[in-house]
């Protein structure tokens, strides 16, 4: 059995149209959400042995704020392939992991992370948490999956069960969706 954590970056800022997508920072709501989720991840107490993350600015800021709030200083592997990756690419990154850690957290972007959950967790009607993800895996959401595998190179479709899902809005309603013009970005 392996454990996979999925943490989507917090809400990013769209105000500077000159910035490349890769360089977009977090907005104030994202900064608050990242810190709050850092505390939740700490309190959820999964011993993450390896953290793999996209090096995009909004991800690095999410990680920095979450770790600062939680008082953690984990070792992080920044992998450019995670930036805007498809589920298939994310699975390839996971299959390559050496040293056989029991628990890996991946921090990145949608739609790849959401699709990864859909590919790993069967759509068999027995997962209310998967059903919530089908509505949307919002920014700064955190999910935990148990994988029925002995090593990461065995990861395959429908090998997981989603055991935990936390959205920022469930901890602080002010971090829920706003219905303004940029609410679906």
PDB file of C-alpha atoms in Angstrom:
ATOM      1  CA  UNK A   1       0.000   0.000   0.000  1.00  0.00           C
ATOM      2  CA  UNK A   2       1.220   3.484  -0.940  1.00  0.00           C
ATOM      3  CA  UNK A   3      -0.217   6.882  -0.088  1.00  0.00           C
ATOM      4  CA  UNK A   4      -0.474   9.762  -2.562  1.00  0.00           C
ATOM      5  CA  UNK A   5      -1.243  13.313  -1.502  1.00  0.00           C
ATOM      6  CA  UNK A   6      -2.538  15.785  -4.030  1.00  0.00           C
ATOM      7  CA  UNK A   7      -2.371  19.500  -3.233  1.00  0.00           C
ATOM      8  CA  UNK A   8      -3.495  22.024  -5.825  1.00  0.00           C
ATOM      9  CA  UNK A   9      -1.860  25.451  -5.755  1.00  0.00           C
ATOM     10  CA  UNK A  10      -3.810  28.256  -4.086  1.00  0.00           C
ATOM     11  CA  UNK A  11      -5.748  30.995  -5.906  1.00  0.00           C
ATOM     12  CA  UNK A  12      -3.537  32.934  -8.294  1.00  0.00           C
ATOM     13  CA  UNK A  13      -3.538  36.542  -9.378  1.00  0.00           C
ATOM     14  CA  UNK A  14      -4.723  37.423 -12.887  1.00  0.00           C
ATOM     15  CA  UNK A  15      -4.294  41.207 -12.591  1.00  0.00           C
ATOM     16  CA  UNK A  16      -1.048  41.567 -14.578  1.00  0.00           C
ATOM     17  CA  UNK A  17      -1.739  40.409 -18.142  1.00  0.00           C
ATOM     18  CA  UNK A  18       1.952  40.892 -19.003  1.00  0.00           C
ATOM     19  CA  UNK A  19       3.017  37.951 -16.831  1.00  0.00           C
ATOM     20  CA  UNK A  20       3.566  34.536 -18.352  1.00  0.00           C
ATOM     21  CA  UNK A  21       1.257  31.900 -16.879  1.00  0.00           C
ATOM     22  CA  UNK A  22       4.258  30.269 -15.184  1.00  0.00           C
ATOM     23  CA  UNK A  23       5.061  33.541 -13.364  1.00  0.00           C
ATOM     24  CA  UNK A  24       1.629  34.353 -11.928  1.00  0.00           C
ATOM     25  CA  UNK A  25       1.759  34.842  -8.123  1.00  0.00           C
ATOM     26  CA  UNK A  26      -0.942  34.157  -5.558  1.00  0.00           C
ATOM     27  CA  UNK A  27      -3.630  36.726  -4.862  1.00  0.00           C
ATOM     28  CA  UNK A  28      -4.511  37.735  -1.260  1.00  0.00           C
ATOM     29  CA  UNK A  29      -7.215  35.047  -0.983  1.00  0.00           C
ATOM     30  CA  UNK A  30      -4.727  32.481  -2.273  1.00  0.00           C
ATOM     31  CA  UNK A  31      -2.143  33.508   0.305  1.00  0.00           C
ATOM     32  CA  UNK A  32      -4.688  33.045   3.086  1.00  0.00           C
ATOM     33  CA  UNK A  33      -5.860  29.717   1.663  1.00  0.00           C
ATOM     34  CA  UNK A  34      -2.317  28.355   1.316  1.00  0.00           C
ATOM     35  CA  UNK A  35      -1.520  29.115   4.965  1.00  0.00           C
ATOM     36  CA  UNK A  36      -4.797  27.636   6.201  1.00  0.00           C
ATOM     37  CA  UNK A  37      -4.284  24.463   4.169  1.00  0.00           C
ATOM     38  CA  UNK A  38      -0.728  24.163   5.469  1.00  0.00           C
ATOM     39  CA  UNK A  39      -2.124  23.962   8.989  1.00  0.00           C
ATOM     40  CA  UNK A  40      -4.676  21.385   7.887  1.00  0.00           C
ATOM     41  CA  UNK A  41      -2.063  19.234   6.143  1.00  0.00           C
ATOM     42  CA  UNK A  42       0.104  19.347   9.268  1.00  0.00           C
ATOM     43  CA  UNK A  43      -2.828  18.415  11.502  1.00  0.00           C
ATOM     44  CA  UNK A  44      -3.924  15.610   9.157  1.00  0.00           C
ATOM     45  CA  UNK A  45      -0.525  14.114  10.062  1.00  0.00           C
ATOM     46  CA  UNK A  46       0.400  11.988   7.066  1.00  0.00           C
ATOM     47  CA  UNK A  47       4.191  11.516   7.184  1.00  0.00           C
ATOM     48  CA  UNK A  48       5.029  12.663   3.649  1.00  0.00           C
ATOM     49  CA  UNK A  49       8.378  11.125   2.775  1.00  0.00           C
ATOM     50  CA  UNK A  50       8.694  12.888  -0.565  1.00  0.00           C
ATOM     51  CA  UNK A  51       7.188  16.063  -1.984  1.00  0.00           C
ATOM     52  CA  UNK A  52       7.139  16.632  -5.735  1.00  0.00           C
ATOM     53  CA  UNK A  53       6.093  20.060  -6.964  1.00  0.00           C
ATOM     54  CA  UNK A  54       5.755  22.214 -10.037  1.00  0.00           C
ATOM     55  CA  UNK A  55       8.224  25.121 -10.000  1.00  0.00           C
ATOM     56  CA  UNK A  56       5.577  27.634 -11.186  1.00  0.00           C
ATOM     57  CA  UNK A  57       5.502  30.769  -9.013  1.00  0.00           C
ATOM     58  CA  UNK A  58       1.976  30.136  -7.706  1.00  0.00           C
ATOM     59  CA  UNK A  59       3.021  26.650  -6.582  1.00  0.00           C
ATOM     60  CA  UNK A  60       6.260  27.763  -4.954  1.00  0.00           C
ATOM     61  CA  UNK A  61       4.364  30.479  -3.059  1.00  0.00           C
ATOM     62  CA  UNK A  62       1.671  27.983  -2.015  1.00  0.00           C
ATOM     63  CA  UNK A  63       4.326  25.628  -0.671  1.00  0.00           C
ATOM     64  CA  UNK A  64       6.227  28.434   1.072  1.00  0.00           C
ATOM     65  CA  UNK A  65       3.142  29.823   2.816  1.00  0.00           C
ATOM     66  CA  UNK A  66       1.745  26.391   3.741  1.00  0.00           C
ATOM     67  CA  UNK A  67       5.064  25.271   5.211  1.00  0.00           C
ATOM     68  CA  UNK A  68       5.607  28.545   7.053  1.00  0.00           C
ATOM     69  CA  UNK A  69       2.145  28.375   8.649  1.00  0.00           C
ATOM     70  CA  UNK A  70       2.663  24.726   9.610  1.00  0.00           C
ATOM     71  CA  UNK A  71       6.205  25.250  10.904  1.00  0.00           C
ATOM     72  CA  UNK A  72       7.548  22.621   8.488  1.00  0.00           C
ATOM     73  CA  UNK A  73      10.723  22.610   6.404  1.00  0.00           C
ATOM     74  CA  UNK A  74      10.328  19.601   4.108  1.00  0.00           C
ATOM     75  CA  UNK A  75      12.671  18.623   1.330  1.00  0.00           C
ATOM     76  CA  UNK A  76      10.961  19.330  -1.994  1.00  0.00           C
ATOM     77  CA  UNK A  77      11.805  18.127  -5.479  1.00  0.00           C
ATOM     78  CA  UNK A  78      10.831  20.777  -8.026  1.00  0.00           C
ATOM     79  CA  UNK A  79       9.937  19.055 -11.298  1.00  0.00           C
ATOM     80  CA  UNK A  80       9.138  21.155 -14.372  1.00  0.00           C
ATOM     81  CA  UNK A  81       7.203  18.224 -15.874  1.00  0.00           C
ATOM     82  CA  UNK A  82       4.472  18.745 -13.240  1.00  0.00           C
ATOM     83  CA  UNK A  83       3.729  22.237 -14.574  1.00  0.00           C
ATOM     84  CA  UNK A  84       0.383  21.977 -16.423  1.00  0.00           C
ATOM     85  CA  UNK A  85       0.972  18.224 -16.887  1.00  0.00           C
ATOM     86  CA  UNK A  86      -1.606  15.711 -18.002  1.00  0.00           C
ATOM     87  CA  UNK A  87      -2.582  12.836 -15.763  1.00  0.00           C
ATOM     88  CA  UNK A  88      -0.496  10.494 -17.917  1.00  0.00           C
ATOM     89  CA  UNK A  89       2.619  12.629 -17.352  1.00  0.00           C
ATOM     90  CA  UNK A  90       1.955  12.810 -13.601  1.00  0.00           C
ATOM     91  CA  UNK A  91       1.632   9.017 -13.491  1.00  0.00           C
ATOM     92  CA  UNK A  92       4.948   8.720 -15.337  1.00  0.00           C
ATOM     93  CA  UNK A  93       6.608  11.026 -12.783  1.00  0.00           C
ATOM     94  CA  UNK A  94       5.237   8.878  -9.947  1.00  0.00           C
ATOM     95  CA  UNK A  95       6.347   5.610 -11.624  1.00  0.00           C
ATOM     96  CA  UNK A  96       9.926   6.930 -11.775  1.00  0.00           C
ATOM     97  CA  UNK A  97      10.239   7.461  -8.034  1.00  0.00           C
ATOM     98  CA  UNK A  98      13.163   5.600  -6.546  1.00  0.00           C
ATOM     99  CA  UNK A  99      13.793   4.565  -2.982  1.00  0.00           C
ATOM    100  CA  UNK A 100      10.222   3.371  -2.597  1.00  0.00           C
ATOM    101  CA  UNK A 101       8.788   6.010  -0.212  1.00  0.00           C
ATOM    102  CA  UNK A 102       5.511   4.995   1.440  1.00  0.00           C
ATOM    103  CA  UNK A 103       3.929   8.436   0.998  1.00  0.00           C
ATOM    104  CA  UNK A 104       4.417  11.024  -1.745  1.00  0.00           C
ATOM    105  CA  UNK A 105       2.687  14.392  -2.026  1.00  0.00           C
ATOM    106  CA  UNK A 106       2.353  16.026  -5.442  1.00  0.00           C
ATOM    107  CA  UNK A 107       1.699  19.761  -5.663  1.00  0.00           C
ATOM    108  CA  UNK A 108       0.632  21.276  -8.943  1.00  0.00           C
ATOM    109  CA  UNK A 109      -2.163  22.312 -11.250  1.00  0.00           C
ATOM    110  CA  UNK A 110      -5.517  21.486 -12.753  1.00  0.00           C
ATOM    111  CA  UNK A 111      -6.739  19.896 -14.889  1.00  0.00           C
ATOM    112  CA  UNK A 112      -3.894  17.384 -14.424  1.00  0.00           C
ATOM    113  CA  UNK A 113      -4.335  16.778 -10.685  1.00  0.00           C
ATOM    114  CA  UNK A 114      -8.099  16.436 -10.979  1.00  0.00           C
ATOM    115  CA  UNK A 115      -7.708  14.045 -13.927  1.00  0.00           C
ATOM    116  CA  UNK A 116      -5.140  12.071 -11.929  1.00  0.00           C
ATOM    117  CA  UNK A 117      -7.753  11.472  -9.240  1.00  0.00           C
ATOM    118  CA  UNK A 118     -10.285  10.406 -11.884  1.00  0.00           C
ATOM    119  CA  UNK A 119      -7.778   8.015 -13.454  1.00  0.00           C
ATOM    120  CA  UNK A 120      -6.642   6.452 -10.177  1.00  0.00           C
ATOM    121  CA  UNK A 121      -9.961   6.255  -8.285  1.00  0.00           C
ATOM    122  CA  UNK A 122     -12.584   4.057  -9.985  1.00  0.00           C
ATOM    123  CA  UNK A 123     -15.919   5.635 -10.855  1.00  0.00           C
ATOM    124  CA  UNK A 124     -17.895   2.834  -9.231  1.00  0.00           C
ATOM    125  CA  UNK A 125     -20.418   4.877  -7.263  1.00  0.00           C
ATOM    126  CA  UNK A 126     -18.725   4.000  -3.951  1.00  0.00           C
ATOM    127  CA  UNK A 127     -16.718   7.172  -3.421  1.00  0.00           C
ATOM    128  CA  UNK A 128     -18.551  10.267  -2.224  1.00  0.00           C
ATOM    129  CA  UNK A 129     -15.214  12.127  -2.090  1.00  0.00           C
ATOM    130  CA  UNK A 130     -14.585  11.364  -5.770  1.00  0.00           C
ATOM    131  CA  UNK A 131     -18.052  12.729  -6.477  1.00  0.00           C
ATOM    132  CA  UNK A 132     -17.049  16.013  -4.822  1.00  0.00           C
ATOM    133  CA  UNK A 133     -13.911  16.177  -6.982  1.00  0.00           C
ATOM    134  CA  UNK A 134     -16.135  15.653 -10.044  1.00  0.00           C
ATOM    135  CA  UNK A 135     -17.800  18.970  -9.180  1.00  0.00           C
ATOM    136  CA  UNK A 136     -14.356  20.624  -9.034  1.00  0.00           C
ATOM    137  CA  UNK A 137     -10.995  20.287  -7.363  1.00  0.00           C
ATOM    138  CA  UNK A 138     -10.722  23.928  -6.310  1.00  0.00           C
ATOM    139  CA  UNK A 139      -7.550  25.872  -5.705  1.00  0.00           C
ATOM    140  CA  UNK A 140      -5.683  24.843  -2.530  1.00  0.00           C
ATOM    141  CA  UNK A 141      -7.673  21.601  -2.230  1.00  0.00           C
ATOM    142  CA  UNK A 142      -5.889  18.673  -0.588  1.00  0.00           C
ATOM    143  CA  UNK A 143      -6.709  15.025  -1.238  1.00  0.00           C
ATOM    144  CA  UNK A 144      -5.227  11.778   0.041  1.00  0.00           C
ATOM    145  CA  UNK A 145      -5.402   8.524  -1.904  1.00  0.00           C
ATOM    146  CA  UNK A 146      -4.476   5.019  -0.787  1.00  0.00           C
ATOM    147  CA  UNK A 147      -3.005   3.030  -3.676  1.00  0.00           C
ATOM    148  CA  UNK A 148      -3.209  -0.760  -3.799  1.00  0.00           C
ATOM    149  CA  UNK A 149       0.385  -1.120  -5.027  1.00  0.00           C
ATOM    150  CA  UNK A 150       3.655  -2.292  -3.491  1.00  0.00           C
ATOM    151  CA  UNK A 151       5.958   0.038  -5.437  1.00  0.00           C
ATOM    152  CA  UNK A 152       5.468   3.254  -7.380  1.00  0.00           C
ATOM    153  CA  UNK A 153       6.319   1.642 -10.709  1.00  0.00           C
ATOM    154  CA  UNK A 154       3.098  -0.401 -10.336  1.00  0.00           C
ATOM    155  CA  UNK A 155       0.804   2.639 -10.328  1.00  0.00           C
ATOM    156  CA  UNK A 156      -2.017   2.121 -12.791  1.00  0.00           C
ATOM    157  CA  UNK A 157      -5.571   3.163 -13.565  1.00  0.00           C
ATOM    158  CA  UNK A 158      -8.211   2.401 -10.911  1.00  0.00           C
ATOM    159  CA  UNK A 159      -5.670   1.376  -8.251  1.00  0.00           C
ATOM    160  CA  UNK A 160      -6.684   3.905  -5.588  1.00  0.00           C
ATOM    161  CA  UNK A 161      -9.252   4.878  -3.024  1.00  0.00           C
ATOM    162  CA  UNK A 162      -9.690   8.512  -2.020  1.00  0.00           C
ATOM    163  CA  UNK A 163      -9.634   8.623   1.792  1.00  0.00           C
ATOM    164  CA  UNK A 164      -9.527  12.348   2.526  1.00  0.00           C
ATOM    165  CA  UNK A 165     -10.502  15.575   0.808  1.00  0.00           C
ATOM    166  CA  UNK A 166     -10.280  19.071   2.242  1.00  0.00           C
ATOM    167  CA  UNK A 167     -11.189  22.291   0.487  1.00  0.00           C
ATOM    168  CA  UNK A 168     -10.250  25.707   1.889  1.00  0.00           C
ATOM    169  CA  UNK A 169     -13.895  26.835   1.862  1.00  0.00           C
ATOM    170  CA  UNK A 170     -14.764  23.982   4.247  1.00  0.00           C
ATOM    171  CA  UNK A 171     -12.374  25.486   6.797  1.00  0.00           C
ATOM    172  CA  UNK A 172     -13.198  29.139   6.107  1.00  0.00           C
ATOM    173  CA  UNK A 173     -16.312  30.028   4.073  1.00  0.00           C
ATOM    174  CA  UNK A 174     -14.665  33.308   3.022  1.00  0.00           C
ATOM    175  CA  UNK A 175     -12.312  31.181   0.898  1.00  0.00           C
ATOM    176  CA  UNK A 176     -15.206  29.754  -1.086  1.00  0.00           C
ATOM    177  CA  UNK A 177     -16.009  30.654  -4.637  1.00  0.00           C
ATOM    178  CA  UNK A 178     -16.795  34.242  -5.399  1.00  0.00           C
ATOM    179  CA  UNK A 179     -19.132  34.722  -8.273  1.00  0.00           C
ATOM    180  CA  UNK A 180     -17.252  37.574  -9.886  1.00  0.00           C
ATOM    181  CA  UNK A 181     -15.960  37.556 -13.475  1.00  0.00           C
ATOM    182  CA  UNK A 182     -12.710  35.743 -12.580  1.00  0.00           C
ATOM    183  CA  UNK A 183     -14.257  33.073 -10.344  1.00  0.00           C
ATOM    184  CA  UNK A 184     -13.723  30.209 -12.757  1.00  0.00           C
ATOM    185  CA  UNK A 185      -9.995  30.695 -13.381  1.00  0.00           C
TER     186      UNK A 185
END
